[in-house]
Amino acid sequence: MRGFETGQTVVRRDVHRSGRVWSELALRVVADTGEALVTACAPGAQARWPALYAQARAEGDLSVRTEAFDAMAAGRWDLEDAVWQETDLLLWKPPAAWFSINAFCVPDGDGRRLRNWYINFEHPTRRTAAGFDTLDLTVDLVIPPDLACWEWKDEDEYDHVRRLGIVSDTEHRAVDALRGEVLALLAERSGVFAQAERWAAWRWEPTWPTPCLPRPAAAAERVVPEGGWRVVWRGGLGVAPGV
């Protein structure tokens, strides 16, 4: 599949192993190279999230987030329209990596400032004509702008999705292996962090319109074959159609 053009709108979808769309977010392409697909969004970008997840965000109620994961495990959820709020997001997704690296910027006077870096553990990219598919594996690593320390986030929710079977034993082993890998990136200032100052200074291109989703999504839309995807471990990780 050909690469995406700078400024092009793409859609990130989180797709459950059943093949159903869990969430969608409209992004703009910053760069598409062999090393990574770099995308961004700004406040007002269109999204679709599970209704319970949107409720949890609006109310700040973690118990509702737990209900959302219960619904995911049961395969019963409805998507509702939403918009990205407050932060500018810059997202790096290496093609075979089981994580993405994110930078969040917030308003600061007349400009913006880097609030934090965020490493999101998720499935490798599966490119589509409209963007890419992945699946958030819940646990994250939060890093301050100066890269001086780090903190694991959502470990309790990760334990819960493990109990529910949303994250399989194979995916769990992958996450455990990757924890050391991403900490090494940080310690060695390699990968994205080798150009941390440059990327921390990045700002949304003012001529770009706010990203919009191309069409409504059906809550039960199936985007992969019946049986979903399975994860295989051979000293590394890959994704293949379920059997």
mmCIF file of C-alpha atoms in Angstrom:
data_model
loop_
_atom_site.group_PDB
_atom_site.id
_atom_site.type_symbol
_atom_site.label_atom_id
_atom_site.label_comp_id
_atom_site.label_asym_id
_atom_site.label_seq_id
_atom_site.Cartn_x
_atom_site.Cartn_y
_atom_site.Cartn_z
ATOM 1 C CA MET A 1 0.000 0.000 0.000
ATOM 2 C CA ARG A 2 1.384 3.406 -0.937
ATOM 3 C CA GLY A 3 2.427 5.904 1.693
ATOM 4 C CA PHE A 4 0.316 8.784 2.917
ATOM 5 C CA GLU A 5 0.948 12.411 1.932
ATOM 6 C CA THR A 6 1.815 15.127 4.436
ATOM 7 C CA GLY A 7 -1.371 16.920 5.475
ATOM 8 C CA GLN A 8 -3.611 14.038 4.404
ATOM 9 C CA THR A 9 -6.406 12.993 6.759
ATOM 10 C CA VAL A 10 -6.104 9.442 8.061
ATOM 11 C CA VAL A 11 -8.146 7.474 10.582
ATOM 12 C CA ARG A 12 -6.731 5.511 13.486
ATOM 13 C CA ARG A 13 -9.069 2.695 14.488
ATOM 14 C CA ASP A 14 -8.812 0.465 17.533
ATOM 15 C CA VAL A 15 -10.221 -2.877 16.442
ATOM 16 C CA HIS A 16 -11.227 -5.659 18.829
ATOM 17 C CA ARG A 17 -10.113 -9.190 17.957
ATOM 18 C CA SER A 18 -13.736 -9.941 17.013
ATOM 19 C CA GLY A 19 -13.296 -7.505 14.135
ATOM 20 C CA ARG A 20 -15.542 -4.791 15.593
ATOM 21 C CA VAL A 21 -14.392 -1.178 15.714
ATOM 22 C CA TRP A 22 -13.807 -0.028 19.302
ATOM 23 C CA SER A 23 -12.831 3.571 18.512
ATOM 24 C CA GLU A 24 -11.920 5.928 15.671
ATOM 25 C CA LEU A 25 -9.890 9.139 15.622
ATOM 26 C CA ALA A 26 -9.241 11.476 12.680
ATOM 27 C CA LEU A 27 -5.595 12.564 12.296
ATOM 28 C CA ARG A 28 -3.425 14.522 9.857
ATOM 29 C CA VAL A 29 -0.214 13.050 8.460
ATOM 30 C CA VAL A 30 2.975 14.855 9.488
ATOM 31 C CA ALA A 31 5.357 12.383 7.805
ATOM 32 C CA ASP A 32 5.246 8.838 6.462
ATOM 33 C CA THR A 33 8.640 7.177 6.235
ATOM 34 C CA GLY A 34 10.073 3.710 6.598
ATOM 35 C CA GLU A 35 10.825 4.487 10.236
ATOM 36 C CA ALA A 36 7.370 5.631 11.335
ATOM 37 C CA LEU A 37 3.996 7.034 10.385
ATOM 38 C CA VAL A 38 3.842 10.380 12.196
ATOM 39 C CA THR A 39 0.369 11.850 12.639
ATOM 40 C CA ALA A 40 -1.267 14.609 14.670
ATOM 41 C CA CYS A 41 -4.600 15.956 15.783
ATOM 42 C CA ALA A 42 -5.831 19.116 17.431
ATOM 43 C CA PRO A 43 -8.847 20.103 19.546
ATOM 44 C CA GLY A 44 -12.036 19.600 17.571
ATOM 45 C CA ALA A 45 -10.802 16.551 15.629
ATOM 46 C CA GLN A 46 -13.643 14.099 15.112
ATOM 47 C CA ALA A 47 -13.676 10.804 17.001
ATOM 48 C CA ARG A 48 -16.049 7.943 17.827
ATOM 49 C CA TRP A 49 -15.803 6.168 21.159
ATOM 50 C CA PRO A 50 -17.857 3.565 23.020
ATOM 51 C CA ALA A 51 -20.712 5.322 24.822
ATOM 52 C CA LEU A 52 -19.541 4.164 28.265
ATOM 53 C CA TYR A 53 -15.992 5.321 27.595
ATOM 54 C CA ALA A 54 -17.273 8.744 26.509
ATOM 55 C CA GLN A 55 -19.372 8.898 29.688
ATOM 56 C CA ALA A 56 -16.324 8.070 31.813
ATOM 57 C CA ARG A 57 -14.330 10.863 30.157
ATOM 58 C CA ALA A 58 -17.117 13.377 30.632
ATOM 59 C CA GLU A 59 -17.736 12.487 34.277
ATOM 60 C CA GLY A 60 -14.217 11.533 35.316
ATOM 61 C CA ASP A 61 -15.662 8.312 36.757
ATOM 62 C CA LEU A 62 -13.173 5.429 36.670
ATOM 63 C CA SER A 63 -15.875 2.921 37.585
ATOM 64 C CA VAL A 64 -17.594 3.675 34.267
ATOM 65 C CA ARG A 65 -14.302 2.984 32.459
ATOM 66 C CA THR A 66 -14.366 -0.433 34.120
ATOM 67 C CA GLU A 67 -17.910 -0.947 32.810
ATOM 68 C CA ALA A 68 -16.667 -0.037 29.328
ATOM 69 C CA PHE A 69 -14.058 -2.807 29.469
ATOM 70 C CA ASP A 70 -16.703 -5.239 30.717
ATOM 71 C CA ALA A 71 -18.798 -4.331 27.675
ATOM 72 C CA MET A 72 -15.779 -4.852 25.430
ATOM 73 C CA ALA A 73 -15.203 -8.330 26.845
ATOM 74 C CA ALA A 74 -18.877 -9.155 26.322
ATOM 75 C CA GLY A 75 -18.781 -7.807 22.753
ATOM 76 C CA ARG A 76 -21.620 -5.363 23.414
ATOM 77 C CA TRP A 77 -21.009 -1.666 22.878
ATOM 78 C CA ASP A 78 -22.314 1.256 20.844
ATOM 79 C CA LEU A 79 -20.159 4.002 19.363
ATOM 80 C CA GLU A 80 -21.040 7.655 19.721
ATOM 81 C CA ASP A 81 -19.653 10.780 18.095
ATOM 82 C CA ALA A 82 -17.044 12.744 20.053
ATOM 83 C CA VAL A 83 -14.357 15.381 19.537
ATOM 84 C CA TRP A 84 -10.742 15.532 20.662
ATOM 85 C CA GLN A 85 -10.333 18.167 23.372
ATOM 86 C CA GLU A 86 -7.709 20.441 24.891
ATOM 87 C CA THR A 87 -4.416 18.956 23.671
ATOM 88 C CA ASP A 88 -2.491 18.860 20.424
ATOM 89 C CA LEU A 89 -1.365 15.277 19.880
ATOM 90 C CA LEU A 90 1.709 14.208 17.924
ATOM 91 C CA LEU A 91 1.890 10.430 17.405
ATOM 92 C CA TRP A 92 4.728 8.208 16.099
ATOM 93 C CA LYS A 93 3.836 4.687 15.036
ATOM 94 C CA PRO A 94 6.766 2.550 13.782
ATOM 95 C CA PRO A 95 5.364 -0.049 11.346
ATOM 96 C CA ALA A 96 6.080 -3.216 13.364
ATOM 97 C CA ALA A 97 6.195 -1.802 16.891
ATOM 98 C CA TRP A 98 3.838 -2.889 19.655
ATOM 99 C CA PHE A 99 3.702 0.666 20.960
ATOM 100 C CA SER A 100 3.292 4.244 19.808
ATOM 101 C CA ILE A 101 5.065 7.310 21.179
ATOM 102 C CA ASN A 102 2.862 10.331 21.778
ATOM 103 C CA ALA A 103 3.525 13.953 22.704
ATOM 104 C CA PHE A 104 0.743 16.054 24.239
ATOM 105 C CA CYS A 105 0.844 19.867 24.065
ATOM 106 C CA VAL A 106 -1.448 22.201 26.008
ATOM 107 C CA PRO A 107 -2.240 25.939 25.824
ATOM 108 C CA ASP A 108 0.383 28.218 27.373
ATOM 109 C CA GLY A 109 -0.291 31.935 27.053
ATOM 110 C CA ASP A 110 -0.495 32.711 23.344
ATOM 111 C CA GLY A 111 1.159 29.436 22.381
ATOM 112 C CA ARG A 112 1.432 25.789 23.331
ATOM 113 C CA ARG A 113 3.852 23.836 25.501
ATOM 114 C CA LEU A 114 4.729 20.165 25.759
ATOM 115 C CA ARG A 115 2.820 18.685 28.700
ATOM 116 C CA ASN A 116 4.239 15.153 28.574
ATOM 117 C CA TRP A 117 5.393 12.225 26.486
ATOM 118 C CA TYR A 118 3.264 9.098 26.536
ATOM 119 C CA ILE A 119 4.134 5.590 25.357
ATOM 120 C CA ASN A 120 1.009 3.625 24.509
ATOM 121 C CA PHE A 121 1.269 -0.168 24.308
ATOM 122 C CA GLU A 122 -0.805 -1.392 21.372
ATOM 123 C CA HIS A 123 -0.904 -3.767 18.412
ATOM 124 C CA PRO A 124 1.374 -3.194 15.409
ATOM 125 C CA THR A 125 -0.068 -1.109 12.597
ATOM 126 C CA ARG A 126 -2.332 -2.727 10.026
ATOM 127 C CA ARG A 127 -2.593 -0.178 7.232
ATOM 128 C CA THR A 128 -5.911 0.507 5.548
ATOM 129 C CA ALA A 129 -6.866 2.692 2.598
ATOM 130 C CA ALA A 130 -8.097 5.307 5.091
ATOM 131 C CA GLY A 131 -5.361 5.062 7.730
ATOM 132 C CA PHE A 132 -4.369 2.308 10.136
ATOM 133 C CA ASP A 133 -5.816 -0.169 12.617
ATOM 134 C CA THR A 134 -4.370 -1.155 15.990
ATOM 135 C CA LEU A 135 -5.665 -2.051 19.486
ATOM 136 C CA ASP A 136 -4.787 -0.270 22.711
ATOM 137 C CA LEU A 137 -3.492 -2.748 25.313
ATOM 138 C CA THR A 138 -4.335 -0.367 28.192
ATOM 139 C CA VAL A 139 -1.028 -0.001 30.043
ATOM 140 C CA ASP A 140 1.023 3.147 29.340
ATOM 141 C CA LEU A 141 4.252 4.909 30.287
ATOM 142 C CA VAL A 142 4.057 8.645 31.128
ATOM 143 C CA ILE A 143 7.222 10.774 30.800
ATOM 144 C CA PRO A 144 7.710 14.476 31.648
ATOM 145 C CA PRO A 145 8.994 16.897 28.977
ATOM 146 C CA ASP A 146 12.595 16.760 30.256
ATOM 147 C CA LEU A 147 12.684 12.929 30.041
ATOM 148 C CA ALA A 148 14.149 12.861 33.550
ATOM 149 C CA CYS A 149 11.854 10.165 34.962
ATOM 150 C CA TRP A 150 8.866 8.006 34.105
ATOM 151 C CA GLU A 151 5.727 6.491 35.611
ATOM 152 C CA TRP A 152 3.594 3.503 34.632
ATOM 153 C CA LYS A 153 -0.092 4.320 34.160
ATOM 154 C CA ASP A 154 -3.311 2.269 34.298
ATOM 155 C CA GLU A 155 -1.731 -0.865 35.758
ATOM 156 C CA ASP A 156 -5.011 -1.578 37.620
ATOM 157 C CA GLU A 157 -7.023 -1.391 34.400
ATOM 158 C CA TYR A 158 -4.434 -3.591 32.706
ATOM 159 C CA ASP A 159 -4.919 -6.223 35.412
ATOM 160 C CA HIS A 160 -8.678 -5.981 34.864
ATOM 161 C CA VAL A 161 -8.521 -6.466 31.082
ATOM 162 C CA ARG A 162 -6.150 -9.378 31.675
ATOM 163 C CA ARG A 163 -8.762 -11.022 33.920
ATOM 164 C CA LEU A 164 -11.434 -10.372 31.291
ATOM 165 C CA GLY A 165 -9.310 -11.964 28.565
ATOM 166 C CA ILE A 166 -9.164 -8.787 26.461
ATOM 167 C CA VAL A 167 -5.360 -8.999 26.667
ATOM 168 C CA SER A 168 -4.284 -12.579 26.031
ATOM 169 C CA ASP A 169 -1.387 -14.412 27.673
ATOM 170 C CA THR A 170 0.648 -13.979 24.484
ATOM 171 C CA GLU A 171 -0.035 -10.243 24.399
ATOM 172 C CA HIS A 172 0.840 -10.027 28.088
ATOM 173 C CA ARG A 173 4.235 -11.649 27.435
ATOM 174 C CA ALA A 174 4.771 -9.155 24.629
ATOM 175 C CA VAL A 175 3.993 -6.214 26.903
ATOM 176 C CA ASP A 176 6.380 -7.523 29.552
ATOM 177 C CA ALA A 177 9.164 -7.850 26.975
ATOM 178 C CA LEU A 178 8.485 -4.388 25.577
ATOM 179 C CA ARG A 179 8.633 -2.637 28.939
ATOM 180 C CA GLY A 180 12.397 -2.997 28.930
ATOM 181 C CA GLU A 181 12.646 -1.996 25.273
ATOM 182 C CA VAL A 182 10.833 1.315 25.694
ATOM 183 C CA LEU A 183 12.754 2.130 28.882
ATOM 184 C CA ALA A 184 15.966 1.549 26.897
ATOM 185 C CA LEU A 185 14.776 4.013 24.224
ATOM 186 C CA LEU A 186 14.310 6.565 26.960
ATOM 187 C CA ALA A 187 17.592 5.872 28.758
ATOM 188 C CA GLU A 188 19.633 5.904 25.538
ATOM 189 C CA ARG A 189 17.755 8.883 24.051
ATOM 190 C CA SER A 190 17.266 6.839 20.898
ATOM 191 C CA GLY A 191 14.442 6.645 18.370
ATOM 192 C CA VAL A 192 12.085 9.598 18.722
ATOM 193 C CA PHE A 193 13.882 10.713 21.876
ATOM 194 C CA ALA A 194 17.083 11.371 19.911
ATOM 195 C CA GLN A 195 15.234 14.402 18.472
ATOM 196 C CA ALA A 196 13.159 15.205 21.532
ATOM 197 C CA GLU A 197 13.836 18.950 21.454
ATOM 198 C CA ARG A 198 12.909 19.221 17.794
ATOM 199 C CA TRP A 199 9.644 17.358 18.248
ATOM 200 C CA ALA A 200 8.795 19.161 21.483
ATOM 201 C CA ALA A 201 8.885 22.400 19.467
ATOM 202 C CA TRP A 202 6.518 21.058 16.769
ATOM 203 C CA ARG A 203 3.242 22.932 16.341
ATOM 204 C CA TRP A 204 0.068 22.214 14.428
ATOM 205 C CA GLU A 205 0.159 23.601 10.878
ATOM 206 C CA PRO A 206 -2.328 26.521 10.999
ATOM 207 C CA THR A 207 -3.449 25.991 7.393
ATOM 208 C CA TRP A 208 -4.642 22.454 8.140
ATOM 209 C CA PRO A 209 -8.383 22.113 8.719
ATOM 210 C CA THR A 210 -9.521 20.184 11.771
ATOM 211 C CA PRO A 211 -9.441 16.446 10.921
ATOM 212 C CA CYS A 212 -12.831 14.895 10.190
ATOM 213 C CA LEU A 213 -13.889 11.268 9.969
ATOM 214 C CA PRO A 214 -14.923 10.277 6.448
ATOM 215 C CA ARG A 215 -18.241 8.616 7.265
ATOM 216 C CA PRO A 216 -20.406 7.302 10.109
ATOM 217 C CA ALA A 217 -19.344 3.953 11.556
ATOM 218 C CA ALA A 218 -21.766 1.162 12.295
ATOM 219 C CA ALA A 219 -21.363 -0.015 15.877
ATOM 220 C CA ALA A 220 -21.204 -3.618 14.775
ATOM 221 C CA GLU A 221 -19.000 -3.002 11.714
ATOM 222 C CA ARG A 222 -16.643 -5.909 11.108
ATOM 223 C CA VAL A 223 -13.309 -4.899 9.603
ATOM 224 C CA VAL A 224 -11.352 -8.174 9.785
ATOM 225 C CA PRO A 225 -12.325 -11.753 8.937
ATOM 226 C CA GLU A 226 -14.602 -13.736 11.231
ATOM 227 C CA GLY A 227 -12.338 -15.122 13.953
ATOM 228 C CA GLY A 228 -10.456 -11.847 14.267
ATOM 229 C CA TRP A 229 -6.697 -11.656 14.572
ATOM 230 C CA ARG A 230 -4.392 -13.945 16.478
ATOM 231 C CA VAL A 231 -1.019 -12.994 17.929
ATOM 232 C CA VAL A 232 1.998 -15.218 17.418
ATOM 233 C CA TRP A 233 5.258 -15.137 19.374
ATOM 234 C CA ARG A 234 8.501 -16.340 17.761
ATOM 235 C CA GLY A 235 11.097 -14.327 19.584
ATOM 236 C CA GLY A 236 9.141 -11.389 18.236
ATOM 237 C CA LEU A 237 5.559 -10.620 17.479
ATOM 238 C CA GLY A 238 3.318 -10.659 14.468
ATOM 239 C CA VAL A 239 -0.370 -10.504 13.690
ATOM 240 C CA ALA A 240 -2.229 -12.929 11.461
ATOM 241 C CA PRO A 241 -5.870 -13.731 10.657
ATOM 242 C CA GLY A 242 -7.533 -15.784 13.368
ATOM 243 C CA VAL A 243 -8.116 -19.469 12.813
#
